[in-house]
Coordinates of C-alpha atoms and ligand atoms in Angstrom, one line a residue:
M13 CA -79.7 -2.5 4.1
S14 CA -79.9 -4.4 0.9
K15 CA -81.9 -7.7 0.8
H16 CA -79.2 -9.2 -1.3
K17 CA -77.7 -12.4 0.0
A18 CA -74.2 -13.2 -1.2
G19 CA -74.1 -16.0 -3.7
K20 CA -77.9 -16.3 -4.0
R21 CA -78.5 -14.1 -7.0
H22 CA -78.7 -15.7 -10.5
T23 CA -76.0 -14.9 -12.9
L24 CA -76.2 -15.2 -16.7
R25 CA -74.2 -18.4 -16.4
S26 CA -76.5 -19.9 -13.7
L27 CA -79.6 -19.3 -15.9
A28 CA -78.2 -21.7 -18.4
R29 CA -78.3 -24.5 -15.8
L30 CA -82.0 -24.2 -15.0
E31 CA -84.1 -27.3 -15.9
A32 CA -87.4 -25.4 -16.3
P33 CA -87.8 -22.6 -18.9
I34 CA -86.3 -19.3 -17.9
V35 CA -88.9 -16.9 -16.5
A36 CA -88.1 -13.3 -17.4
L37 CA -90.0 -10.0 -17.3
T38 CA -89.0 -6.4 -17.8
A39 CA -88.8 -4.2 -14.7
Y40 CA -88.1 -0.5 -14.5
T41 CA -88.8 0.5 -10.9
T42 CA -88.1 -0.7 -7.3
P43 CA -91.7 -1.6 -6.4
M44 CA -92.2 -3.7 -9.6
A45 CA -88.9 -5.4 -9.1
R46 CA -89.8 -6.3 -5.5
L47 CA -93.1 -7.9 -6.7
M48 CA -91.5 -9.7 -9.6
D49 CA -88.2 -10.9 -8.1
P50 CA -89.6 -13.9 -6.1
H51 CA -91.1 -15.4 -9.2
C52 CA -88.6 -14.5 -11.9
D53 CA -85.1 -15.8 -12.9
L54 CA -84.2 -12.8 -15.0
L55 CA -85.4 -9.1 -14.7
L56 CA -84.5 -7.0 -17.7
V57 CA -84.3 -3.3 -17.5
G58 CA -85.5 -2.9 -21.1
D59 CA -85.1 0.2 -23.2
S60 CA -88.8 -0.4 -23.8
L61 CA -89.1 1.9 -20.8
G62 CA -88.8 4.8 -23.2
M63 CA -92.2 3.8 -24.6
V64 CA -93.8 2.3 -21.5
V65 CA -92.7 4.8 -18.8
Y66 CA -91.8 7.9 -20.8
G67 CA -94.4 7.8 -23.6
M68 CA -91.8 8.0 -26.4
P69 CA -92.8 6.8 -29.9
S70 CA -89.9 4.3 -30.1
T71 CA -86.9 3.2 -28.0
L72 CA -84.5 5.5 -30.0
G73 CA -84.6 8.4 -27.6
V74 CA -83.6 6.4 -24.5
T75 CA -80.2 7.5 -22.9
T76 CA -77.6 5.6 -20.9
E77 CA -78.4 7.9 -18.0
M78 CA -82.0 6.7 -18.0
M79 CA -80.9 3.1 -18.2
I80 CA -78.5 3.5 -15.2
A81 CA -81.1 5.3 -13.0
H82 CA -83.7 2.5 -13.7
G83 CA -81.0 -0.2 -13.4
Q84 CA -80.2 1.1 -9.9
A85 CA -83.9 1.1 -9.0
V86 CA -84.4 -2.5 -10.1
I87 CA -81.2 -3.8 -8.4
R88 CA -82.5 -2.2 -5.1
G89 CA -85.8 -4.0 -5.4
S90 CA -84.4 -7.5 -6.2
S91 CA -82.2 -10.1 -4.6
R92 CA -82.7 -13.4 -6.4
A93 CA -83.1 -12.7 -10.2
C94 CA -80.3 -11.9 -12.5
V95 CA -80.7 -8.3 -13.6
A96 CA -79.8 -7.4 -17.2
V97 CA -79.7 -3.8 -18.5
D98 CA -80.3 -2.9 -22.2
L99 CA -77.7 -0.8 -23.8
P100 CA -79.7 2.0 -25.5
F101 CA -79.6 3.1 -29.2
G102 CA -76.4 5.0 -30.1
S103 CA -74.5 4.0 -27.0
Y104 CA -72.7 0.9 -28.4
Q105 CA -73.0 0.7 -32.2
K106 CA -70.1 3.0 -33.1
S107 CA -67.3 0.7 -32.0
P108 CA -66.3 -2.0 -29.6
Q109 CA -64.6 0.7 -27.5
Q110 CA -67.7 2.8 -27.3
A111 CA -69.7 -0.3 -26.3
F112 CA -67.2 -1.1 -23.6
E113 CA -67.2 2.4 -22.1
T114 CA -71.1 2.3 -22.0
A115 CA -71.3 -1.2 -20.6
A116 CA -68.6 -0.5 -18.0
R117 CA -70.5 2.6 -16.8
V118 CA -73.7 0.6 -16.6
M119 CA -72.1 -2.4 -14.8
A120 CA -70.2 -0.2 -12.3
Q121 CA -73.0 2.2 -11.5
T122 CA -75.9 -0.4 -11.3
E123 CA -74.1 -3.7 -10.2
A124 CA -76.3 -5.4 -12.9
G125 CA -75.2 -8.9 -13.8
C126 CA -75.1 -8.4 -17.5
V127 CA -76.0 -6.1 -20.4
K128 CA -78.1 -6.8 -23.5
L129 CA -77.6 -5.4 -26.9
E130 CA -79.4 -5.7 -30.2
G131 CA -77.7 -7.1 -33.3
G132 CA -76.3 -10.1 -35.2
E133 CA -73.2 -10.7 -37.2
E134 CA -72.4 -6.9 -37.3
M135 CA -72.2 -6.8 -33.5
A136 CA -70.2 -10.0 -33.0
E137 CA -66.8 -8.2 -32.8
T138 CA -68.3 -5.9 -30.1
I139 CA -69.8 -8.8 -28.1
Y140 CA -66.4 -10.6 -28.2
F141 CA -64.7 -7.3 -27.0
L142 CA -67.1 -7.1 -24.1
T143 CA -67.2 -10.7 -23.0
Q144 CA -63.4 -10.9 -23.1
R145 CA -63.3 -7.9 -20.7
G146 CA -65.6 -9.1 -18.0
V147 CA -69.0 -7.9 -19.3
P148 CA -71.5 -10.8 -19.7
V149 CA -73.7 -10.2 -22.7
I150 CA -77.2 -11.3 -23.8
G151 CA -77.7 -11.0 -27.5
H152 CA -81.0 -9.9 -29.1
I153 CA -81.9 -11.0 -32.7
G154 CA -85.0 -11.2 -34.9
L155 CA -87.0 -8.1 -34.6
K156 CA -84.7 -5.4 -33.2
P157 CA -86.8 -2.4 -32.0
Q158 CA -83.8 0.0 -32.2
A159 CA -83.8 -0.8 -36.0
V160 CA -87.5 -0.2 -36.3
H161 CA -86.9 2.3 -39.2
T162 CA -84.8 -0.3 -41.0
H163 CA -87.3 -3.1 -40.4
G164 CA -90.2 -0.9 -41.5
G165 CA -92.3 -1.3 -38.4
F166 CA -92.7 -3.7 -35.5
R167 CA -93.4 -6.8 -37.6
T168 CA -92.7 -10.5 -37.5
V169 CA -89.4 -11.4 -39.1
G170 CA -87.6 -14.6 -40.3
R171 CA -90.0 -15.8 -43.0
G172 CA -88.3 -17.4 -46.1
S173 CA -84.9 -16.1 -46.9
E174 CA -84.8 -13.8 -43.8
A175 CA -84.3 -17.0 -41.8
D176 CA -80.9 -17.7 -43.2
Q177 CA -79.5 -14.4 -42.0
I178 CA -81.0 -14.7 -38.6
I179 CA -79.4 -18.1 -38.2
K180 CA -76.0 -16.6 -39.2
D181 CA -76.7 -13.8 -36.7
A182 CA -77.4 -16.2 -33.8
D183 CA -74.3 -18.3 -34.6
A184 CA -72.1 -15.2 -34.7
V185 CA -73.5 -13.7 -31.5
V186 CA -73.0 -17.0 -29.6
A187 CA -69.5 -17.6 -31.0
A188 CA -68.6 -14.1 -29.8
G189 CA -69.5 -15.1 -26.2
A190 CA -73.1 -14.2 -25.7
G191 CA -74.5 -16.2 -22.7
A192 CA -78.1 -16.1 -23.9
V193 CA -80.0 -14.8 -26.8
V194 CA -83.3 -13.0 -26.9
I195 CA -85.3 -13.9 -30.0
E196 CA -88.1 -11.4 -30.8
S197 CA -91.0 -11.7 -33.2
T198 CA -89.9 -14.6 -35.4
V199 CA -91.9 -17.4 -36.8
E200 CA -92.0 -20.7 -34.9
P201 CA -89.8 -22.9 -37.1
L202 CA -87.0 -20.5 -37.0
A203 CA -87.2 -20.0 -33.2
R204 CA -87.2 -23.8 -32.8
A205 CA -84.2 -24.3 -35.1
L206 CA -82.3 -21.6 -33.2
S207 CA -83.2 -23.1 -29.8
D208 CA -82.1 -26.6 -31.1
R209 CA -78.8 -25.5 -32.5
L210 CA -77.6 -22.9 -29.9
P211 CA -75.5 -24.0 -26.9
V212 CA -76.9 -21.1 -24.8
P213 CA -80.5 -20.4 -23.7
T214 CA -82.9 -18.7 -26.1
I215 CA -85.4 -16.3 -24.5
G216 CA -88.4 -15.8 -26.7
I217 CA -90.8 -12.8 -27.0
G218 CA -93.2 -13.6 -29.8
A219 CA -91.0 -16.5 -30.8
S220 CA -93.1 -19.6 -29.8
P221 CA -92.8 -22.1 -26.8
A222 CA -89.8 -23.7 -28.4
C223 CA -87.5 -21.2 -26.7
G224 CA -85.5 -21.9 -23.5
G225 CA -87.4 -19.2 -21.7
Q226 CA -90.0 -16.4 -22.2
I227 CA -89.9 -12.7 -21.6
L228 CA -92.6 -10.0 -21.8
V229 CA -92.8 -6.4 -20.9
G230 CA -94.2 -6.5 -17.3
E231 CA -96.7 -3.7 -17.9
D232 CA -98.0 -5.5 -20.9
M233 CA -98.7 -8.8 -19.1
L234 CA -100.2 -6.9 -16.1
G235 CA -102.7 -5.1 -18.4
L236 CA -101.2 -1.8 -17.2
F237 CA -99.8 -0.6 -20.6
T238 CA -102.5 -0.5 -23.2
D239 CA -101.4 2.1 -25.8
F240 CA -100.8 -0.9 -28.1
T241 CA -100.8 -4.6 -27.4
P242 CA -98.5 -6.8 -29.5
R243 CA -100.0 -10.1 -30.5
F244 CA -97.4 -12.0 -28.4
V245 CA -98.8 -10.5 -25.2
R246 CA -101.2 -12.3 -22.9
Q247 CA -102.7 -10.1 -20.2
F248 CA -102.4 -12.0 -16.9
G249 CA -103.8 -9.0 -15.0
T250 CA -106.1 -6.0 -15.5
L251 CA -104.1 -3.2 -13.7
A252 CA -105.2 -0.4 -16.0
A253 CA -108.9 -1.1 -15.1
D254 CA -108.0 -1.5 -11.4
I255 CA -106.2 1.8 -11.4
D256 CA -109.0 3.6 -13.2
K257 CA -111.5 2.3 -10.6
A258 CA -109.3 3.3 -7.7
V259 CA -108.6 6.8 -9.0
A260 CA -112.3 7.3 -9.8
A261 CA -113.2 6.3 -6.2
Y262 CA -110.6 8.7 -4.9
A263 CA -111.9 11.6 -7.0
E264 CA -115.5 10.8 -5.8
A265 CA -114.4 10.7 -2.1
V266 CA -112.5 14.0 -2.4
R267 CA -115.4 15.7 -4.1
T268 CA -117.9 14.5 -1.5
R269 CA -115.5 15.2 1.4
Q270 CA -115.5 11.5 2.3
F271 CA -111.7 11.6 2.1
P272 CA -109.7 12.3 4.2
G273 CA -111.4 10.4 7.0
P274 CA -110.9 10.9 10.8
E275 CA -108.1 8.3 10.7
N276 CA -106.2 10.4 8.1
Y277 CA -105.6 13.7 10.0
V278 CA -105.1 15.2 13.4
S279 CA -108.4 16.8 14.6
A280 CA -107.0 19.2 17.2
S281 CA -103.6 20.4 18.2
G282 CA -102.0 18.0 20.6
T283 CA -104.9 15.5 20.3
K284 CA -104.6 12.3 18.2
T285 CA -107.8 11.1 16.5
E286 CA -108.8 7.4 16.7
G287 CA -106.5 5.2 14.7
A288 CA -104.0 8.0 13.8
Ligands
LIG304 N1 -95.1 -2.1 -24.2 C1 -94.1 -2.6 -25.0 N2 -94.1 -3.9 -25.3 C2 -93.2 -4.5 -26.1 O1 -93.2 -5.7 -26.3 C3 -92.2 -3.6 -26.7 C4 -92.3 -2.2 -26.3 N3 -93.2 -1.8 -25.5 N4 -91.3 -1.4 -26.8 C5 -90.2 -1.9 -27.5 C6 -90.5 -3.0 -28.3 C7 -91.5 -2.6 -29.4 N5 -92.3 -3.8 -29.6 C8 -93.4 -4.0 -30.3 C9 -94.3 -2.9 -30.5 C10 -95.4 -3.0 -31.3 C11 -95.8 -4.2 -31.8 C12 -97.1 -4.4 -32.6 O2 -97.9 -3.5 -32.5 N6 -97.2 -5.5 -33.3 C13 -98.4 -5.8 -34.0 C14 -98.1 -6.0 -35.5 C15 -97.7 -4.7 -36.1 C16 -97.6 -4.9 -37.6 O3 -97.5 -6.0 -38.1 O4 -97.5 -3.8 -38.2 C17 -98.9 -7.1 -33.5 O5 -100.1 -7.4 -33.8 O6 -98.2 -7.9 -32.9 C18 -95.0 -5.3 -31.6 C19 -93.8 -5.2 -30.8 C20 -91.8 -4.9 -28.7 N7 -91.3 -4.1 -27.6
LIG305 C1 -88.8 -6.9 -24.5 C2 -87.4 -7.0 -24.4 C3 -86.7 -8.2 -25.0 C4 -86.6 -5.7 -24.6 O1 -85.6 -5.6 -25.2 C5 -87.1 -4.5 -23.9 O2 -88.1 -4.6 -23.1 O3 -86.6 -3.4 -24.2
LIG306 MG1 -84.9 -3.7 -25.5

């Protein structure tokens, strides 16, 4: 039985009506979604899962099948937050038709509330095609990780003349119907200008407090993913250290035969041990 209560889950539209900044995190699995859902307005099944969960060097190798499997897992673990699913590299850039086919599969198989796709002016026609056909879309501008090889690395963008293009990108994406825009790794004056001019919420990651909301990769802010730590991350937890400690304690207990204890197994056939 799903915990979902009809009419209680946030939609992309209802996020825009929040007074306080939008609280968003990425989630990839049911247990993480369960823990995050009570505190978050938006859970993003980010294609960052390729790097965080699968150890890939970038997000480029992520497939639609992976996004659907993890989207289903996050929907099962949440009831309150709006769930967005990233469209992965190569699944939407070819044409509006390709994007619709991918988005329709994702929406139908996961029941997510919206999809997110990276791109500016060049994706406006596609965003219009989707939003006119019942697919709510979150835009994603600034640093676009799927374009890492074009950007020349995961670096801050929007300094000097780059800012003009990003403003055009934001205007085009919103005119095409995007209901919110993620702004990644841009300088503060640009993030502020975008947040002031756009009629939909901006959700920042490395884009200053001027945005209408904030998003981080869950594993980054929990101190669980430590392969690299972008400057925009603050660690609110120390889960990597906690897990290291727990696994070391387990290993020690097994090696000294302290685990399993009497409560963890049946001592004689037909006889239950204390606490079992
Ligand atoms: N765990 C994780 N967190 C993320 O925020 C994230 C992903 N994965 N995967 C997809 C993209 C990639 N992102 C990244 C990855 C690395 C940096 C990073 O290392 N930034 C350095 C500067 C690097 C440079 O300037 O060359 C930094 O200090 O912020 C930033 C964003 C953001 N996204
Ligand atoms: C960090 C966010 C915005 C993202 O796109 C992802 O996690 O894939
Ligand atoms: Mg992404």
